[in-house]
Coordinates of N, CA, C and O in Angstrom, one line a residue:
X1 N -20.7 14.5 3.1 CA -20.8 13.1 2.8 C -19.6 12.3 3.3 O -18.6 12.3 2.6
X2 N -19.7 11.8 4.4 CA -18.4 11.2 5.1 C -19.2 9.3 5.1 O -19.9 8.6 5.8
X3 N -18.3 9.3 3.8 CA -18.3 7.8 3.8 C -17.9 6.8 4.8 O -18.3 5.6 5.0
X4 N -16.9 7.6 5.2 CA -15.8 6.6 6.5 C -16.0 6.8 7.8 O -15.1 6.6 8.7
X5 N -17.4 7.3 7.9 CA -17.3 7.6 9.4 C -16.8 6.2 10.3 O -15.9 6.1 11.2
X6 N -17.4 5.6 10.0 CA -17.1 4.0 10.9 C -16.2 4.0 11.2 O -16.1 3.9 12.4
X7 N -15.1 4.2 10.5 CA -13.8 3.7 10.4 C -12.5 5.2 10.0 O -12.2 5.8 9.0
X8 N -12.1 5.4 11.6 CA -11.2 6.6 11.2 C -9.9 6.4 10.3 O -9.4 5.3 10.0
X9 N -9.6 7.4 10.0 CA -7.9 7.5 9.6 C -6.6 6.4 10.4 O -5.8 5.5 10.0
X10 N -7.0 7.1 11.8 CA -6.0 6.1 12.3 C -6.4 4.8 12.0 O -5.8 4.5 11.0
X11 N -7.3 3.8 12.3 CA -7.7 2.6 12.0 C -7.4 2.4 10.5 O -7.0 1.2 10.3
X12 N -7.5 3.0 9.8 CA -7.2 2.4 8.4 C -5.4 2.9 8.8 O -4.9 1.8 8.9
X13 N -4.8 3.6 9.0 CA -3.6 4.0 8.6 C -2.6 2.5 9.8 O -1.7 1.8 9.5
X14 N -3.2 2.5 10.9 CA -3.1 0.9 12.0 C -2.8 -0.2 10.9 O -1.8 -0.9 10.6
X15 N -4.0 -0.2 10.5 CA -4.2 -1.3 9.6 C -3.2 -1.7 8.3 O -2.7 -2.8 8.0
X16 N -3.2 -0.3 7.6 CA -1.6 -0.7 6.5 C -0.7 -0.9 6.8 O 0.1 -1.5 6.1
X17 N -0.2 -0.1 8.4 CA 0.8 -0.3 8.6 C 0.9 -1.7 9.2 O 2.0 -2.0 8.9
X18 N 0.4 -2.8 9.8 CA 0.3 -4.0 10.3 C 0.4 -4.7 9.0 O 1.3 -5.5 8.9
X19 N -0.3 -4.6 8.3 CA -0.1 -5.3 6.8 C 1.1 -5.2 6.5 O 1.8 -6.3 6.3
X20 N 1.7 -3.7 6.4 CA 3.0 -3.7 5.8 C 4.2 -4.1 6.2 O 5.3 -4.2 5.6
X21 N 4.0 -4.4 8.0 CA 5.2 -4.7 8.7 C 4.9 -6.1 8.9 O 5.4 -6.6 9.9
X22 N 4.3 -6.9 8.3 CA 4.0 -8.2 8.5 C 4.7 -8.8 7.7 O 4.5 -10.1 7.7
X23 N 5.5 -8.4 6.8 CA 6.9 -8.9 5.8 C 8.0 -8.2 5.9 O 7.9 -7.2 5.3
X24 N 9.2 -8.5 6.5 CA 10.3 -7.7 7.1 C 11.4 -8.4 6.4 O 12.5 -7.8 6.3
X25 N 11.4 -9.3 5.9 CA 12.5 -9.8 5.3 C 12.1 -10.1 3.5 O 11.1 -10.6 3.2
X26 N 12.8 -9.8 2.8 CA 12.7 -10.5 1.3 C 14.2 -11.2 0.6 O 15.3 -10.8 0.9
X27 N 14.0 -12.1 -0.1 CA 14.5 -12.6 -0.7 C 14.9 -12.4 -2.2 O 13.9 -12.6 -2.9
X28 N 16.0 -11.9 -3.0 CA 16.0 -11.5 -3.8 C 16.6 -12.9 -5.0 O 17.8 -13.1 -4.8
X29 N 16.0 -13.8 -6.1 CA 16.1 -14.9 -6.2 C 16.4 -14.7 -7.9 O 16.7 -15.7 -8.6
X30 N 16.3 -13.6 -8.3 CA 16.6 -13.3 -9.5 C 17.9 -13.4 -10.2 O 18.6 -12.4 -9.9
X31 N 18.6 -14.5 -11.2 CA 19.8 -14.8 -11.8 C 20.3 -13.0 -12.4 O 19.5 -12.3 -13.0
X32 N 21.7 -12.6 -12.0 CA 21.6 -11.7 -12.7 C 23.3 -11.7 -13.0 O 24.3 -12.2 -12.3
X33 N 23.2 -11.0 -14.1 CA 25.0 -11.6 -15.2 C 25.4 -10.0 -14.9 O 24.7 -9.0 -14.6
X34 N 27.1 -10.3 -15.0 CA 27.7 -9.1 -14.3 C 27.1 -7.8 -15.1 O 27.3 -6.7 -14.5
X35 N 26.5 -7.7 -16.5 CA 26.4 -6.9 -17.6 C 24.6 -6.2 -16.8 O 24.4 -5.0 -16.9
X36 N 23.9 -7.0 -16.3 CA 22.8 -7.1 -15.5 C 22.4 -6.0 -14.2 O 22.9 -6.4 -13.2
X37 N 21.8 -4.9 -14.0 CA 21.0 -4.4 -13.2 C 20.3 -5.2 -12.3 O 19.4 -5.9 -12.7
X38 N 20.7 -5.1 -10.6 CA 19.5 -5.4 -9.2 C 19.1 -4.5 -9.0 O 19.6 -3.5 -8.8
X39 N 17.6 -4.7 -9.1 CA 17.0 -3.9 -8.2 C 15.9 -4.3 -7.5 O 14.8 -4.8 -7.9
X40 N 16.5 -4.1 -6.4 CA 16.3 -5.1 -5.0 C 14.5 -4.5 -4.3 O 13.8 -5.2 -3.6
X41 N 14.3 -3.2 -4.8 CA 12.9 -2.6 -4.7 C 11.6 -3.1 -5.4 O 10.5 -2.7 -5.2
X42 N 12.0 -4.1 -6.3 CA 11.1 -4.5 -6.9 C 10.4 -6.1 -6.3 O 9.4 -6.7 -6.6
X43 N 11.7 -6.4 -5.1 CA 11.4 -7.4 -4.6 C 10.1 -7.2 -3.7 O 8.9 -7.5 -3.7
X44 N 11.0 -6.1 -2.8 CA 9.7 -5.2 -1.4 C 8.5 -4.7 -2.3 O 7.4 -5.0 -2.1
X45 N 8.9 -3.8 -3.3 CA 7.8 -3.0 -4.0 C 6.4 -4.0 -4.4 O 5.3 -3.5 -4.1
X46 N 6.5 -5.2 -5.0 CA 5.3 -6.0 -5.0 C 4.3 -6.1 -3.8 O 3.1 -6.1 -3.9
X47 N 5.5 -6.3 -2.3 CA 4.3 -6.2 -1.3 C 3.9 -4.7 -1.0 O 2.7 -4.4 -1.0
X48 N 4.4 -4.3 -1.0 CA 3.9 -2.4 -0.7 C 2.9 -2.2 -1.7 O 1.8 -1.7 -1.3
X49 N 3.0 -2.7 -3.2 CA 1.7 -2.3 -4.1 C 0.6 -3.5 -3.4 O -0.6 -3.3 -3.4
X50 N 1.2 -4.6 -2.9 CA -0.2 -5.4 -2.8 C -1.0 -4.9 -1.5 O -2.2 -5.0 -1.3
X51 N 0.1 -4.4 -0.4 CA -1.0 -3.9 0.5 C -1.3 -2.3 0.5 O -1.8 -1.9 1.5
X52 N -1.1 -1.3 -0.4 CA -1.6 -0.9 -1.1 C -2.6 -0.9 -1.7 O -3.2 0.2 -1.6
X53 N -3.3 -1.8 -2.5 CA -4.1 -2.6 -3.0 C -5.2 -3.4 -2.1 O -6.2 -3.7 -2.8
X54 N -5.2 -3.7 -1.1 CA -5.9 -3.9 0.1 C -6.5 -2.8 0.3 O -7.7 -2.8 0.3
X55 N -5.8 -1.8 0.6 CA -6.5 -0.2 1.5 C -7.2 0.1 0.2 O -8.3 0.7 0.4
X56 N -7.0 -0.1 -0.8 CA -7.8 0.5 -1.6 C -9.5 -0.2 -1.9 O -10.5 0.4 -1.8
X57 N -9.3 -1.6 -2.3 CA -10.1 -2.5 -2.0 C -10.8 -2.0 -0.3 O -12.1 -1.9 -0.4
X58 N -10.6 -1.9 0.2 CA -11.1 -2.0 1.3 C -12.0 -0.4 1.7 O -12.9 -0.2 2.6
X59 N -11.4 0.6 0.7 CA -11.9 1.7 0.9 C -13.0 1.9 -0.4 O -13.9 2.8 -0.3
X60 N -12.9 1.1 -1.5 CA -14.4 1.0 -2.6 C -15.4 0.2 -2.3 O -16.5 0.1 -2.9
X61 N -14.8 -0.8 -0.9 CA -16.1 -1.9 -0.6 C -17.0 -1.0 0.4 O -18.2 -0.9 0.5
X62 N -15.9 -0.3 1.3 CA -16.9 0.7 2.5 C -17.6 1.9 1.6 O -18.6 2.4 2.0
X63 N -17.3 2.4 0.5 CA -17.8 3.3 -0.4 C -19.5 2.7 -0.9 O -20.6 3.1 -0.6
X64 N -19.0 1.6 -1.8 CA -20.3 0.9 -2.8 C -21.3 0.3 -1.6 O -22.3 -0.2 -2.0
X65 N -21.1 0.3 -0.4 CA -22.6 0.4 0.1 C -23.3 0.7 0.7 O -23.9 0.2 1.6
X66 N -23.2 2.3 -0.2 CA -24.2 3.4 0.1 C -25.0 3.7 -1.2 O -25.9 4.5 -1.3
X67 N -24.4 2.7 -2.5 CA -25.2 2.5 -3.4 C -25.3 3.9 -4.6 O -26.4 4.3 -5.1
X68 N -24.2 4.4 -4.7 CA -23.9 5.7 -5.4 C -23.1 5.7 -6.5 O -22.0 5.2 -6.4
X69 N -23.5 6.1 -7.6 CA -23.1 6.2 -9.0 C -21.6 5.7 -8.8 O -21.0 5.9 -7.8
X70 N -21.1 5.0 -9.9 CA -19.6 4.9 -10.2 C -18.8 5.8 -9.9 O -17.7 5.6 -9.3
X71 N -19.5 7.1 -10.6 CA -18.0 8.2 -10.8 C -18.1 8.6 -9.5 O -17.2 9.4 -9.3
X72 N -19.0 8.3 -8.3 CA -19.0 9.1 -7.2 C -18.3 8.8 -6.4 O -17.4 9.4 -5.8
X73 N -18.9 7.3 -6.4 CA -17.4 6.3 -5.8 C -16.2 6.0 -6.0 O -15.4 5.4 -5.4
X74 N -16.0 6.8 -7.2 CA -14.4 6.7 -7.3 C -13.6 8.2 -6.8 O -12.5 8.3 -6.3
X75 N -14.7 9.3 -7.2 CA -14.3 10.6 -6.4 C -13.8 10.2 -5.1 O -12.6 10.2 -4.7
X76 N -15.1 9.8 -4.6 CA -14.8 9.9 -2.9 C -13.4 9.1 -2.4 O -12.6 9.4 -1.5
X77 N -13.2 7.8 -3.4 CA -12.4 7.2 -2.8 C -10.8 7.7 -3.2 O -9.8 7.4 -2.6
X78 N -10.9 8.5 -4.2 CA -9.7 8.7 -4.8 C -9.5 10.4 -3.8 O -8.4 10.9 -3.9
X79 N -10.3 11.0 -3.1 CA -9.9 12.3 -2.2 C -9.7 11.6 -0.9 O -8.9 12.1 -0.1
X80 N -10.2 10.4 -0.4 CA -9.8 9.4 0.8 C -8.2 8.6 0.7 O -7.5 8.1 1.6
X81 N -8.0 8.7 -1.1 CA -6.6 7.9 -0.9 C -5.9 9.1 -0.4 O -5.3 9.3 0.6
X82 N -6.1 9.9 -1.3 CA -4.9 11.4 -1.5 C -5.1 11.7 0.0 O -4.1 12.4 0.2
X83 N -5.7 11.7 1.1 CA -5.3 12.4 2.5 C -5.3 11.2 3.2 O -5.5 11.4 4.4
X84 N -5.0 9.9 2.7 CA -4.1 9.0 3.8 C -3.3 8.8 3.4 O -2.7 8.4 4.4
X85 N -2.3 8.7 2.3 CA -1.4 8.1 1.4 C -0.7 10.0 1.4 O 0.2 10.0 0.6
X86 N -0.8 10.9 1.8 CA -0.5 12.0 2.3 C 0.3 12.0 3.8 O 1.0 12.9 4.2
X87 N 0.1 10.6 4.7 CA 0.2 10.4 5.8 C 0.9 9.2 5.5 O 2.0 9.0 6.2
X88 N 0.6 8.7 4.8 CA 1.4 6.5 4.4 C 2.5 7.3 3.6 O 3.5 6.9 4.1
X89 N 2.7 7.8 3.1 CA 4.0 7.8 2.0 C 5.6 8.3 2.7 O 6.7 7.8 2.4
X90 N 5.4 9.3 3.7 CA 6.6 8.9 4.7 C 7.2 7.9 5.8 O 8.4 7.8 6.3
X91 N 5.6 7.0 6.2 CA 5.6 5.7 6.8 C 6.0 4.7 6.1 O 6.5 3.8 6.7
X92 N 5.9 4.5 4.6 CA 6.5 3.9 3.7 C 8.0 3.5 3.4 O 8.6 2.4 3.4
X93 N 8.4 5.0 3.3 CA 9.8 5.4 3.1 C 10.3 5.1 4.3 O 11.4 4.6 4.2
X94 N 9.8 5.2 5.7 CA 11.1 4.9 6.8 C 10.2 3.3 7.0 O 9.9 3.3 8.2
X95 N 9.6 2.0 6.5 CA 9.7 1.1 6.1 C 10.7 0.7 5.3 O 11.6 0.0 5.8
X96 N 10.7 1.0 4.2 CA 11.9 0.5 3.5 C 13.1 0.4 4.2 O 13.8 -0.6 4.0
X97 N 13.2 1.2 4.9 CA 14.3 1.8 5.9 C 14.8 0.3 6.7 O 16.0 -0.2 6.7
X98 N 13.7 0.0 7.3 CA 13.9 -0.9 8.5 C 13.8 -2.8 7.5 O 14.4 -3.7 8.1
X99 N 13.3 -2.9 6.6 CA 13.4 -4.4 6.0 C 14.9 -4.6 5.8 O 15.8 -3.8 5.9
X100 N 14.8 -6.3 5.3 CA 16.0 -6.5 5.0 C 15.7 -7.4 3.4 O 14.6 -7.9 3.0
X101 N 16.9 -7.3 2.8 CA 16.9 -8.5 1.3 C 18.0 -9.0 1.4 O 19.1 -8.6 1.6
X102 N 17.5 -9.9 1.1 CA 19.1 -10.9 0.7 C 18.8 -11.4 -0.5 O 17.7 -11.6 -1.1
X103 N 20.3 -11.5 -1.0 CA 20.5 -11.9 -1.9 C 20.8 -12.7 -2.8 O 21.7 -12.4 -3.6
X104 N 20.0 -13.9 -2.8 CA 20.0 -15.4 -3.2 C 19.6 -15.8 -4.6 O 18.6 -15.6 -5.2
X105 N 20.9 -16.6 -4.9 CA 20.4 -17.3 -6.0 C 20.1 -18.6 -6.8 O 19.6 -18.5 -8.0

């Protein structure tokens, strides 16, 4: 049952990564007192979960229309995340790598 034939690995893995490098700079705008914790990952971290959040969306809409029970669609899509996000999670990490934050208040 290959839900994704359409649409390979590389093309979806293309695709987050274009998402993800389409914000290279953040702004960190949070007031913080000397007694106070930055943490400056929570700035980038919002967009990484939101495009994140895209591939996922984008992998239950190519799922649901084949018209197959809930729990099936979520199987399939949750064995589709785990062997791309097996491949994204060190592209991620050398992302973080290359952005920049500043620190503004």
């Amino acid at each position: 049952m290959d839900y994704f034939n359409s649409i390979s690995n590389e093309e979806f893995i293309k695709d987050f990564l274009a998402e993800l490098y389409s914000v290279m700079n953040f702004v960190h705008e949070e007031e913080v007192d000397e007694d106070d914790f930055l943490f400056p990952d929570s700035v980038y971290g919002k967009h990484i979960m939101a495009t994140q959040d895209k591939l996922n969306d984008r992998l239950y809409k190519l799922v649901k229309e084949h018209n197959l029970l809930d729990e099936v669609i979520v199987k399939i899509v949750n064995l589709k995340r785990r062997e791309l996000f097996a491949v994204l999670l060190p592209m991620i990490d050398e992302y973080e790598l290359k952005i920049k934050v500043d620190y503004g208040h």
